[in-house]
């Protein structure tokens, strides 16, 4: 009996010693793609990396294209090496080999985050438009697909001719939940105030939205469409996990971009990126998340 006891104590001591403790989970590998944009990509791609890396969940690489009009031939990101690809890119077409590598990654079940003006990109690339589901500007019209918005809480596909993509004046606005049980949204308040931002409206495209997560009222009094507009959703595209986040207009300096400093934006980016990478969301809801009355900001992009 005593011998068994000693044996068990030895086993316990060994287990408590080196080698059996739970390892820190592997960080998710994220790739931010930037280099051209009608926005301040020089700031936005850095902010995206700061938010992702400060969470402790991701280790983030950046890949930049050549400047507009430059030689794109060496732009060959290794998409397949990443758990999630975050697009912060709106510019010249990539080389055909890079298009093909991106499609192979996405169609093979890759994770993608479409961030703000990334949904302006590549208006003439049909498959890319199916990856974003809705896009704007860059010549988009009724040929790109219907307008998509909510009326009386129900989706409307509106084939009225006209340009795709507009927005009213920047302002703070309430976010309205549409799928409170989705892993990206679960635990977040149904309604919360987003920091000052553009609200994209009149977007159009194939509209293959999988789960609509948040909408916002594009108030005509501030130049909006006067419709309840889709702002945050996932895309129905085979095995891929695609998270489309229209929020996050990037201001001129690191210190002056309230949309990206909003804790709501940062939380959605992190939860959407984790979901795109793994299909699950394990991170808790932050205690400084905005409420239905007040926005909340992290100027340093660091969790509290
Ligand atoms: Zn913008």
PDB file of C-alpha atoms and ligand atoms in Angstrom:
ATOM      1  CA  UNK A   1       0.000   0.000   0.000  1.00  0.00           C
ATOM      2  CA  UNK A   2       2.767   2.347   1.016  1.00  0.00           C
ATOM      3  CA  UNK A   3       4.653   1.455  -2.144  1.00  0.00           C
ATOM      4  CA  UNK A   4       1.600   2.257  -4.294  1.00  0.00           C
ATOM      5  CA  UNK A   5       1.197   5.571  -2.451  1.00  0.00           C
ATOM      6  CA  UNK A   6       4.830   6.473  -3.098  1.00  0.00           C
ATOM      7  CA  UNK A   7       4.433   5.494  -6.734  1.00  0.00           C
ATOM      8  CA  UNK A   8       1.361   7.700  -7.117  1.00  0.00           C
ATOM      9  CA  UNK A   9       3.128  10.599  -5.411  1.00  0.00           C
ATOM     10  CA  UNK A  10       5.993  10.190  -7.855  1.00  0.00           C
ATOM     11  CA  UNK A  11       3.613  10.240 -10.813  1.00  0.00           C
ATOM     12  CA  UNK A  12       1.895  13.355  -9.434  1.00  0.00           C
ATOM     13  CA  UNK A  13       5.265  15.038  -8.890  1.00  0.00           C
ATOM     14  CA  UNK A  14       6.303  14.214 -12.454  1.00  0.00           C
ATOM     15  CA  UNK A  15       3.017  15.527 -13.850  1.00  0.00           C
ATOM     16  CA  UNK A  16       3.407  18.745 -11.908  1.00  0.00           C
ATOM     17  CA  UNK A  17       6.946  19.117 -13.173  1.00  0.00           C
ATOM     18  CA  UNK A  18       8.088  20.087 -16.601  1.00  0.00           C
ATOM     19  CA  UNK A  19       6.516  18.846 -19.768  1.00  0.00           C
ATOM     20  CA  UNK A  20       2.938  18.043 -18.801  1.00  0.00           C
ATOM     21  CA  UNK A  21       1.625  21.543 -18.227  1.00  0.00           C
ATOM     22  CA  UNK A  22      -0.837  22.791 -20.814  1.00  0.00           C
ATOM     23  CA  UNK A  23       1.027  24.515 -23.624  1.00  0.00           C
ATOM     24  CA  UNK A  24       0.010  28.017 -24.621  1.00  0.00           C
ATOM     25  CA  UNK A  25      -2.232  27.597 -27.666  1.00  0.00           C
ATOM     26  CA  UNK A  26      -0.643  28.215 -31.041  1.00  0.00           C
ATOM     27  CA  UNK A  27      -1.204  31.760 -32.247  1.00  0.00           C
ATOM     28  CA  UNK A  28      -3.316  32.087 -35.357  1.00  0.00           C
ATOM     29  CA  UNK A  29      -1.398  33.285 -38.377  1.00  0.00           C
ATOM     30  CA  UNK A  30      -2.913  36.347 -40.027  1.00  0.00           C
ATOM     31  CA  UNK A  31      -1.858  38.100 -43.226  1.00  0.00           C
ATOM     32  CA  UNK A  32      -2.870  41.717 -43.844  1.00  0.00           C
ATOM     33  CA  UNK A  33      -2.835  42.607 -47.554  1.00  0.00           C
ATOM     34  CA  UNK A  34      -2.466  46.298 -48.361  1.00  0.00           C
ATOM     35  CA  UNK A  35      -0.404  48.731 -50.412  1.00  0.00           C
ATOM     36  CA  UNK A  36      -3.030  50.569 -52.476  1.00  0.00           C
ATOM     37  CA  UNK A  37      -6.289  52.094 -51.333  1.00  0.00           C
ATOM     38  CA  UNK A  38      -8.349  55.251 -51.712  1.00  0.00           C
ATOM     39  CA  UNK A  39      -7.996  55.385 -47.896  1.00  0.00           C
ATOM     40  CA  UNK A  40      -5.025  55.953 -45.628  1.00  0.00           C
ATOM     41  CA  UNK A  41      -3.748  52.409 -45.984  1.00  0.00           C
ATOM     42  CA  UNK A  42      -0.369  53.490 -44.548  1.00  0.00           C
ATOM     43  CA  UNK A  43      -2.162  53.842 -41.203  1.00  0.00           C
ATOM     44  CA  UNK A  44      -4.977  51.315 -41.530  1.00  0.00           C
ATOM     45  CA  UNK A  45      -2.819  48.258 -42.228  1.00  0.00           C
ATOM     46  CA  UNK A  46      -0.660  49.084 -39.197  1.00  0.00           C
ATOM     47  CA  UNK A  47      -3.720  49.548 -37.004  1.00  0.00           C
ATOM     48  CA  UNK A  48      -5.155  46.205 -38.149  1.00  0.00           C
ATOM     49  CA  UNK A  49      -1.883  44.510 -37.165  1.00  0.00           C
ATOM     50  CA  UNK A  50      -1.785  46.299 -33.801  1.00  0.00           C
ATOM     51  CA  UNK A  51      -5.332  45.205 -32.969  1.00  0.00           C
ATOM     52  CA  UNK A  52      -4.728  41.606 -34.056  1.00  0.00           C
ATOM     53  CA  UNK A  53      -1.355  41.207 -32.331  1.00  0.00           C
ATOM     54  CA  UNK A  54      -2.310  43.006 -29.109  1.00  0.00           C
ATOM     55  CA  UNK A  55      -5.088  40.474 -28.605  1.00  0.00           C
ATOM     56  CA  UNK A  56      -2.477  37.752 -28.054  1.00  0.00           C
ATOM     57  CA  UNK A  57      -4.468  35.468 -30.379  1.00  0.00           C
ATOM     58  CA  UNK A  58      -2.752  36.314 -33.651  1.00  0.00           C
ATOM     59  CA  UNK A  59       0.672  36.801 -35.095  1.00  0.00           C
ATOM     60  CA  UNK A  60       0.299  39.023 -38.098  1.00  0.00           C
ATOM     61  CA  UNK A  61       2.379  39.464 -41.224  1.00  0.00           C
ATOM     62  CA  UNK A  62       1.911  42.295 -43.683  1.00  0.00           C
ATOM     63  CA  UNK A  63       2.291  42.112 -47.433  1.00  0.00           C
ATOM     64  CA  UNK A  64       2.206  45.265 -49.558  1.00  0.00           C
ATOM     65  CA  UNK A  65       1.713  45.514 -53.302  1.00  0.00           C
ATOM     66  CA  UNK A  66       3.626  47.841 -55.571  1.00  0.00           C
ATOM     67  CA  UNK A  67       2.239  51.406 -55.667  1.00  0.00           C
ATOM     68  CA  UNK A  68      -0.571  52.210 -58.132  1.00  0.00           C
ATOM     69  CA  UNK A  69       0.636  51.720 -61.681  1.00  0.00           C
ATOM     70  CA  UNK A  70       3.735  49.871 -60.475  1.00  0.00           C
ATOM     71  CA  UNK A  71       5.090  46.458 -61.386  1.00  0.00           C
ATOM     72  CA  UNK A  72       2.891  43.830 -59.720  1.00  0.00           C
ATOM     73  CA  UNK A  73       4.727  40.803 -61.100  1.00  0.00           C
ATOM     74  CA  UNK A  74       6.529  40.022 -57.827  1.00  0.00           C
ATOM     75  CA  UNK A  75       3.374  40.258 -55.687  1.00  0.00           C
ATOM     76  CA  UNK A  76       2.970  36.584 -54.765  1.00  0.00           C
ATOM     77  CA  UNK A  77       1.729  36.221 -51.171  1.00  0.00           C
ATOM     78  CA  UNK A  78       1.739  32.680 -49.777  1.00  0.00           C
ATOM     79  CA  UNK A  79      -1.923  32.759 -48.773  1.00  0.00           C
ATOM     80  CA  UNK A  80      -1.946  29.043 -47.951  1.00  0.00           C
ATOM     81  CA  UNK A  81       0.455  29.607 -45.034  1.00  0.00           C
ATOM     82  CA  UNK A  82      -2.171  31.632 -43.117  1.00  0.00           C
ATOM     83  CA  UNK A  83      -5.234  30.900 -41.013  1.00  0.00           C
ATOM     84  CA  UNK A  84      -6.845  34.167 -42.060  1.00  0.00           C
ATOM     85  CA  UNK A  85      -6.213  36.758 -44.765  1.00  0.00           C
ATOM     86  CA  UNK A  86      -7.357  40.319 -43.997  1.00  0.00           C
ATOM     87  CA  UNK A  87      -7.911  42.414 -47.107  1.00  0.00           C
ATOM     88  CA  UNK A  88      -7.133  46.135 -46.744  1.00  0.00           C
ATOM     89  CA  UNK A  89      -6.620  46.569 -50.462  1.00  0.00           C
ATOM     90  CA  UNK A  90      -8.379  48.588 -53.148  1.00  0.00           C
ATOM     91  CA  UNK A  91      -6.184  49.052 -56.189  1.00  0.00           C
ATOM     92  CA  UNK A  92      -4.685  47.606 -59.344  1.00  0.00           C
ATOM     93  CA  UNK A  93      -5.409  44.022 -60.346  1.00  0.00           C
ATOM     94  CA  UNK A  94      -2.989  41.387 -59.114  1.00  0.00           C
ATOM     95  CA  UNK A  95      -1.054  39.069 -61.447  1.00  0.00           C
ATOM     96  CA  UNK A  96      -3.153  36.170 -62.762  1.00  0.00           C
ATOM     97  CA  UNK A  97      -1.086  33.693 -60.710  1.00  0.00           C
ATOM     98  CA  UNK A  98      -1.886  35.635 -57.519  1.00  0.00           C
ATOM     99  CA  UNK A  99      -5.599  35.751 -58.362  1.00  0.00           C
ATOM    100  CA  UNK A 100      -5.476  31.967 -58.844  1.00  0.00           C
ATOM    101  CA  UNK A 101      -3.576  31.388 -55.585  1.00  0.00           C
ATOM    102  CA  UNK A 102      -6.097  33.533 -53.690  1.00  0.00           C
ATOM    103  CA  UNK A 103      -9.066  31.654 -55.183  1.00  0.00           C
ATOM    104  CA  UNK A 104      -7.407  28.307 -54.390  1.00  0.00           C
ATOM    105  CA  UNK A 105      -6.918  29.443 -50.784  1.00  0.00           C
ATOM    106  CA  UNK A 106     -10.498  30.697 -50.397  1.00  0.00           C
ATOM    107  CA  UNK A 107     -12.171  27.802 -52.235  1.00  0.00           C
ATOM    108  CA  UNK A 108     -10.097  25.338 -50.211  1.00  0.00           C
ATOM    109  CA  UNK A 109     -11.836  26.557 -47.050  1.00  0.00           C
ATOM    110  CA  UNK A 110      -9.637  29.546 -46.209  1.00  0.00           C
ATOM    111  CA  UNK A 111     -10.541  32.330 -43.808  1.00  0.00           C
ATOM    112  CA  UNK A 112     -10.944  35.874 -45.110  1.00  0.00           C
ATOM    113  CA  UNK A 113     -11.800  39.247 -43.570  1.00  0.00           C
ATOM    114  CA  UNK A 114     -13.060  41.914 -45.974  1.00  0.00           C
ATOM    115  CA  UNK A 115     -12.286  45.228 -44.272  1.00  0.00           C
ATOM    116  CA  UNK A 116     -14.027  48.506 -45.275  1.00  0.00           C
ATOM    117  CA  UNK A 117     -12.889  49.645 -48.766  1.00  0.00           C
ATOM    118  CA  UNK A 118     -11.608  46.183 -49.700  1.00  0.00           C
ATOM    119  CA  UNK A 119     -15.193  45.798 -50.935  1.00  0.00           C
ATOM    120  CA  UNK A 120     -14.575  48.596 -53.431  1.00  0.00           C
ATOM    121  CA  UNK A 121     -11.844  46.574 -55.134  1.00  0.00           C
ATOM    122  CA  UNK A 122     -11.875  44.540 -58.319  1.00  0.00           C
ATOM    123  CA  UNK A 123     -15.330  45.541 -59.623  1.00  0.00           C
ATOM    124  CA  UNK A 124     -14.669  43.603 -62.831  1.00  0.00           C
ATOM    125  CA  UNK A 125     -13.500  40.358 -61.170  1.00  0.00           C
ATOM    126  CA  UNK A 126     -16.647  38.244 -61.003  1.00  0.00           C
ATOM    127  CA  UNK A 127     -15.343  35.667 -58.535  1.00  0.00           C
ATOM    128  CA  UNK A 128     -14.068  38.355 -56.167  1.00  0.00           C
ATOM    129  CA  UNK A 129     -17.533  39.912 -56.159  1.00  0.00           C
ATOM    130  CA  UNK A 130     -18.927  36.551 -55.007  1.00  0.00           C
ATOM    131  CA  UNK A 131     -16.329  36.493 -52.230  1.00  0.00           C
ATOM    132  CA  UNK A 132     -17.439  39.916 -50.917  1.00  0.00           C
ATOM    133  CA  UNK A 133     -21.180  39.448 -51.732  1.00  0.00           C
ATOM    134  CA  UNK A 134     -21.722  43.222 -51.830  1.00  0.00           C
ATOM    135  CA  UNK A 135     -19.462  45.954 -53.151  1.00  0.00           C
ATOM    136  CA  UNK A 136     -19.462  49.606 -54.069  1.00  0.00           C
ATOM    137  CA  UNK A 137     -17.991  52.275 -56.328  1.00  0.00           C
ATOM    138  CA  UNK A 138     -15.425  51.601 -59.085  1.00  0.00           C
ATOM    139  CA  UNK A 139     -18.136  51.517 -61.743  1.00  0.00           C
ATOM    140  CA  UNK A 140     -20.529  49.138 -60.028  1.00  0.00           C
ATOM    141  CA  UNK A 141     -24.086  49.328 -61.414  1.00  0.00           C
ATOM    142  CA  UNK A 142     -27.195  47.134 -61.755  1.00  0.00           C
ATOM    143  CA  UNK A 143     -24.976  44.818 -63.808  1.00  0.00           C
ATOM    144  CA  UNK A 144     -23.104  44.009 -60.565  1.00  0.00           C
ATOM    145  CA  UNK A 145     -26.285  42.693 -58.901  1.00  0.00           C
ATOM    146  CA  UNK A 146     -29.150  44.069 -56.834  1.00  0.00           C
ATOM    147  CA  UNK A 147     -29.094  46.534 -53.976  1.00  0.00           C
ATOM    148  CA  UNK A 148     -29.565  44.668 -50.685  1.00  0.00           C
ATOM    149  CA  UNK A 149     -31.212  46.233 -47.620  1.00  0.00           C
ATOM    150  CA  UNK A 150     -33.849  45.479 -45.006  1.00  0.00           C
ATOM    151  CA  UNK A 151     -37.421  46.677 -45.085  1.00  0.00           C
ATOM    152  CA  UNK A 152     -39.667  45.899 -42.113  1.00  0.00           C
ATOM    153  CA  UNK A 153     -36.893  43.598 -40.922  1.00  0.00           C
ATOM    154  CA  UNK A 154     -36.849  41.521 -44.122  1.00  0.00           C
ATOM    155  CA  UNK A 155     -34.186  41.452 -46.855  1.00  0.00           C
ATOM    156  CA  UNK A 156     -34.995  43.242 -50.100  1.00  0.00           C
ATOM    157  CA  UNK A 157     -33.149  42.535 -53.345  1.00  0.00           C
ATOM    158  CA  UNK A 158     -33.715  45.661 -55.411  1.00  0.00           C
ATOM    159  CA  UNK A 159     -32.791  45.613 -59.094  1.00  0.00           C
ATOM    160  CA  UNK A 160     -33.409  49.329 -59.621  1.00  0.00           C
ATOM    161  CA  UNK A 161     -30.712  50.669 -61.981  1.00  0.00           C
ATOM    162  CA  UNK A 162     -28.089  52.954 -60.468  1.00  0.00           C
ATOM    163  CA  UNK A 163     -24.600  53.164 -59.066  1.00  0.00           C
ATOM    164  CA  UNK A 164     -23.408  50.878 -56.274  1.00  0.00           C
ATOM    165  CA  UNK A 165     -21.879  52.413 -53.161  1.00  0.00           C
ATOM    166  CA  UNK A 166     -22.382  55.702 -51.323  1.00  0.00           C
ATOM    167  CA  UNK A 167     -22.384  57.040 -47.796  1.00  0.00           C
ATOM    168  CA  UNK A 168     -23.661  60.015 -45.860  1.00  0.00           C
ATOM    169  CA  UNK A 169     -21.727  62.243 -43.471  1.00  0.00           C
ATOM    170  CA  UNK A 170     -19.529  60.564 -40.909  1.00  0.00           C
ATOM    171  CA  UNK A 171     -21.232  60.253 -37.527  1.00  0.00           C
ATOM    172  CA  UNK A 172     -21.693  58.058 -34.515  1.00  0.00           C
ATOM    173  CA  UNK A 173     -24.510  55.591 -35.076  1.00  0.00           C
ATOM    174  CA  UNK A 174     -26.260  52.660 -33.413  1.00  0.00           C
ATOM    175  CA  UNK A 175     -25.580  49.135 -34.631  1.00  0.00           C
ATOM    176  CA  UNK A 176     -28.602  46.817 -34.811  1.00  0.00           C
ATOM    177  CA  UNK A 177     -28.073  43.105 -34.259  1.00  0.00           C
ATOM    178  CA  UNK A 178     -29.616  40.647 -36.741  1.00  0.00           C
ATOM    179  CA  UNK A 179     -28.254  37.287 -35.545  1.00  0.00           C
ATOM    180  CA  UNK A 180     -27.486  37.400 -31.827  1.00  0.00           C
ATOM    181  CA  UNK A 181     -26.603  33.666 -31.623  1.00  0.00           C
ATOM    182  CA  UNK A 182     -23.879  33.701 -34.264  1.00  0.00           C
ATOM    183  CA  UNK A 183     -20.473  32.972 -32.644  1.00  0.00           C
ATOM    184  CA  UNK A 184     -19.086  36.363 -33.745  1.00  0.00           C
ATOM    185  CA  UNK A 185     -21.965  38.224 -32.084  1.00  0.00           C
ATOM    186  CA  UNK A 186     -22.918  35.998 -29.144  1.00  0.00           C
ATOM    187  CA  UNK A 187     -22.678  37.927 -25.872  1.00  0.00           C
ATOM    188  CA  UNK A 188     -22.444  41.362 -27.492  1.00  0.00           C
ATOM    189  CA  UNK A 189     -25.252  43.859 -26.863  1.00  0.00           C
ATOM    190  CA  UNK A 190     -28.069  43.877 -29.423  1.00  0.00           C
ATOM    191  CA  UNK A 191     -27.654  47.611 -29.946  1.00  0.00           C
ATOM    192  CA  UNK A 192     -24.527  49.675 -29.364  1.00  0.00           C
ATOM    193  CA  UNK A 193     -23.071  52.978 -30.464  1.00  0.00           C
ATOM    194  CA  UNK A 194     -20.294  52.775 -33.031  1.00  0.00           C
ATOM    195  CA  UNK A 195     -17.634  55.544 -32.986  1.00  0.00           C
ATOM    196  CA  UNK A 196     -17.726  58.182 -35.722  1.00  0.00           C
ATOM    197  CA  UNK A 197     -17.526  56.449 -39.093  1.00  0.00           C
ATOM    198  CA  UNK A 198     -18.902  56.316 -42.595  1.00  0.00           C
ATOM    199  CA  UNK A 199     -21.924  54.085 -43.083  1.00  0.00           C
ATOM    200  CA  UNK A 200     -21.711  52.388 -46.453  1.00  0.00           C
ATOM    201  CA  UNK A 201     -25.065  52.255 -48.238  1.00  0.00           C
ATOM    202  CA  UNK A 202     -26.542  51.381 -51.634  1.00  0.00           C
ATOM    203  CA  UNK A 203     -24.008  48.547 -51.971  1.00  0.00           C
ATOM    204  CA  UNK A 204     -24.789  45.981 -54.656  1.00  0.00           C
ATOM    205  CA  UNK A 205     -23.531  42.633 -55.855  1.00  0.00           C
ATOM    206  CA  UNK A 206     -24.484  38.951 -55.994  1.00  0.00           C
ATOM    207  CA  UNK A 207     -25.748  39.444 -52.413  1.00  0.00           C
ATOM    208  CA  UNK A 208     -24.823  35.875 -51.371  1.00  0.00           C
ATOM    209  CA  UNK A 209     -24.907  36.832 -47.703  1.00  0.00           C
ATOM    210  CA  UNK A 210     -24.846  33.816 -45.381  1.00  0.00           C
ATOM    211  CA  UNK A 211     -25.546  35.337 -41.961  1.00  0.00           C
ATOM    212  CA  UNK A 212     -26.395  39.003 -41.630  1.00  0.00           C
ATOM    213  CA  UNK A 213     -24.974  40.089 -38.255  1.00  0.00           C
ATOM    214  CA  UNK A 214     -25.458  43.862 -37.947  1.00  0.00           C
ATOM    215  CA  UNK A 215     -27.287  46.579 -39.867  1.00  0.00           C
ATOM    216  CA  UNK A 216     -27.527  50.341 -39.447  1.00  0.00           C
ATOM    217  CA  UNK A 217     -30.069  53.019 -40.342  1.00  0.00           C
ATOM    218  CA  UNK A 218     -28.627  55.178 -43.119  1.00  0.00           C
ATOM    219  CA  UNK A 219     -30.453  58.348 -42.135  1.00  0.00           C
ATOM    220  CA  UNK A 220     -31.410  60.435 -45.175  1.00  0.00           C
ATOM    221  CA  UNK A 221     -31.096  63.569 -42.991  1.00  0.00           C
ATOM    222  CA  UNK A 222     -27.302  63.032 -42.935  1.00  0.00           C
ATOM    223  CA  UNK A 223     -27.047  62.107 -46.615  1.00  0.00           C
ATOM    224  CA  UNK A 224     -27.704  58.374 -46.306  1.00  0.00           C
ATOM    225  CA  UNK A 225     -29.947  56.101 -48.382  1.00  0.00           C
ATOM    226  CA  UNK A 226     -32.868  56.185 -45.944  1.00  0.00           C
ATOM    227  CA  UNK A 227     -32.636  52.394 -45.655  1.00  0.00           C
ATOM    228  CA  UNK A 228     -31.610  49.804 -43.077  1.00  0.00           C
ATOM    229  CA  UNK A 229     -28.240  48.811 -44.525  1.00  0.00           C
ATOM    230  CA  UNK A 230     -26.154  45.637 -44.114  1.00  0.00           C
ATOM    231  CA  UNK A 231     -22.844  46.491 -42.390  1.00  0.00           C
ATOM    232  CA  UNK A 232     -21.470  43.246 -40.944  1.00  0.00           C
ATOM    233  CA  UNK A 233     -22.105  39.752 -42.341  1.00  0.00           C
ATOM    234  CA  UNK A 234     -20.653  36.434 -43.404  1.00  0.00           C
ATOM    235  CA  UNK A 235     -20.619  35.289 -47.023  1.00  0.00           C
ATOM    236  CA  UNK A 236     -22.013  32.074 -48.504  1.00  0.00           C
ATOM    237  CA  UNK A 237     -19.088  30.830 -50.590  1.00  0.00           C
ATOM    238  CA  UNK A 238     -18.501  27.079 -50.508  1.00  0.00           C
ATOM    239  CA  UNK A 239     -16.242  25.900 -47.689  1.00  0.00           C
ATOM    240  CA  UNK A 240     -14.704  29.342 -47.123  1.00  0.00           C
ATOM    241  CA  UNK A 241     -15.284  31.345 -43.952  1.00  0.00           C
ATOM    242  CA  UNK A 242     -15.613  34.957 -45.067  1.00  0.00           C
ATOM    243  CA  UNK A 243     -16.301  37.826 -42.662  1.00  0.00           C
ATOM    244  CA  UNK A 244     -17.267  41.148 -44.240  1.00  0.00           C
ATOM    245  CA  UNK A 245     -16.813  44.212 -41.993  1.00  0.00           C
ATOM    246  CA  UNK A 246     -17.829  47.457 -43.711  1.00  0.00           C
ATOM    247  CA  UNK A 247     -16.889  49.581 -40.689  1.00  0.00           C
ATOM    248  CA  UNK A 248     -13.533  51.250 -40.064  1.00  0.00           C
ATOM    249  CA  UNK A 249     -12.945  54.308 -42.279  1.00  0.00           C
ATOM    250  CA  UNK A 250      -9.341  55.326 -41.680  1.00  0.00           C
ATOM    251  CA  UNK A 251      -8.520  58.945 -40.854  1.00  0.00           C
ATOM    252  CA  UNK A 252      -5.381  60.841 -41.707  1.00  0.00           C
ATOM    253  CA  UNK A 253      -3.218  59.893 -38.717  1.00  0.00           C
ATOM    254  CA  UNK A 254      -2.787  56.995 -36.324  1.00  0.00           C
ATOM    255  CA  UNK A 255      -4.181  59.183 -33.545  1.00  0.00           C
ATOM    256  CA  UNK A 256      -7.186  60.414 -35.525  1.00  0.00           C
ATOM    257  CA  UNK A 257      -9.218  57.500 -36.785  1.00  0.00           C
ATOM    258  CA  UNK A 258     -12.136  57.179 -34.397  1.00  0.00           C
ATOM    259  CA  UNK A 259     -13.799  54.392 -36.385  1.00  0.00           C
ATOM    260  CA  UNK A 260     -10.824  52.071 -35.838  1.00  0.00           C
ATOM    261  CA  UNK A 261     -10.354  53.257 -32.244  1.00  0.00           C
ATOM    262  CA  UNK A 262     -13.924  52.138 -31.469  1.00  0.00           C
ATOM    263  CA  UNK A 263     -13.878  49.103 -29.166  1.00  0.00           C
ATOM    264  CA  UNK A 264     -16.858  47.785 -31.136  1.00  0.00           C
ATOM    265  CA  UNK A 265     -14.850  47.846 -34.365  1.00  0.00           C
ATOM    266  CA  UNK A 266     -11.839  46.234 -32.697  1.00  0.00           C
ATOM    267  CA  UNK A 267     -13.980  43.536 -31.088  1.00  0.00           C
ATOM    268  CA  UNK A 268     -15.765  42.681 -34.339  1.00  0.00           C
ATOM    269  CA  UNK A 269     -12.459  42.544 -36.208  1.00  0.00           C
ATOM    270  CA  UNK A 270     -10.971  40.167 -33.631  1.00  0.00           C
ATOM    271  CA  UNK A 271     -14.038  37.947 -33.291  1.00  0.00           C
ATOM    272  CA  UNK A 272     -14.600  37.866 -37.055  1.00  0.00           C
ATOM    273  CA  UNK A 273     -10.939  37.042 -37.696  1.00  0.00           C
ATOM    274  CA  UNK A 274     -10.968  34.246 -35.096  1.00  0.00           C
ATOM    275  CA  UNK A 275     -14.152  32.832 -36.599  1.00  0.00           C
ATOM    276  CA  UNK A 276     -12.730  33.069 -40.138  1.00  0.00           C
ATOM    277  CA  UNK A 277      -9.575  31.274 -38.975  1.00  0.00           C
ATOM    278  CA  UNK A 278     -11.166  28.521 -36.867  1.00  0.00           C
ATOM    279  CA  UNK A 279     -14.958  28.517 -37.194  1.00  0.00           C
ATOM    280  CA  UNK A 280     -15.222  29.281 -33.471  1.00  0.00           C
ATOM    281  CA  UNK A 281     -14.964  32.312 -31.200  1.00  0.00           C
ATOM    282  CA  UNK A 282     -13.389  31.730 -27.791  1.00  0.00           C
ATOM    283  CA  UNK A 283     -12.445  35.269 -26.791  1.00  0.00           C
ATOM    284  CA  UNK A 284     -14.585  36.911 -24.104  1.00  0.00           C
ATOM    285  CA  UNK A 285     -16.617  40.072 -24.584  1.00  0.00           C
ATOM    286  CA  UNK A 286     -14.460  43.000 -23.364  1.00  0.00           C
ATOM    287  CA  UNK A 287     -15.663  44.911 -20.315  1.00  0.00           C
ATOM    288  CA  UNK A 288     -15.230  48.242 -22.124  1.00  0.00           C
ATOM    289  CA  UNK A 289     -17.507  47.325 -25.048  1.00  0.00           C
ATOM    290  CA  UNK A 290     -19.769  50.232 -26.131  1.00  0.00           C
ATOM    291  CA  UNK A 291     -23.281  50.434 -24.742  1.00  0.00           C
ATOM    292  CA  UNK A 292     -26.542  51.474 -26.380  1.00  0.00           C
ATOM    293  CA  UNK A 293     -25.869  55.010 -25.132  1.00  0.00           C
ATOM    294  CA  UNK A 294     -22.147  55.638 -25.334  1.00  0.00           C
ATOM    295  CA  UNK A 295     -19.318  54.670 -27.656  1.00  0.00           C
ATOM    296  CA  UNK A 296     -16.046  53.371 -26.243  1.00  0.00           C
ATOM    297  CA  UNK A 297     -12.532  53.890 -27.561  1.00  0.00           C
ATOM    298  CA  UNK A 298      -9.048  52.444 -27.178  1.00  0.00           C
ATOM    299  CA  UNK A 299      -6.615  54.992 -28.567  1.00  0.00           C
ATOM    300  CA  UNK A 300      -3.721  52.537 -28.186  1.00  0.00           C
ATOM    301  CA  UNK A 301      -5.572  49.544 -29.710  1.00  0.00           C
ATOM    302  CA  UNK A 302      -4.719  47.489 -26.632  1.00  0.00           C
ATOM    303  CA  UNK A 303      -7.179  45.363 -24.672  1.00  0.00           C
ATOM    304  CA  UNK A 304      -7.916  46.537 -21.135  1.00  0.00           C
TER     305      UNK A 304
HETATM  306 ZN1  LIG B   1     -14.024  55.038 -46.014  1.00  0.00          ZN
END
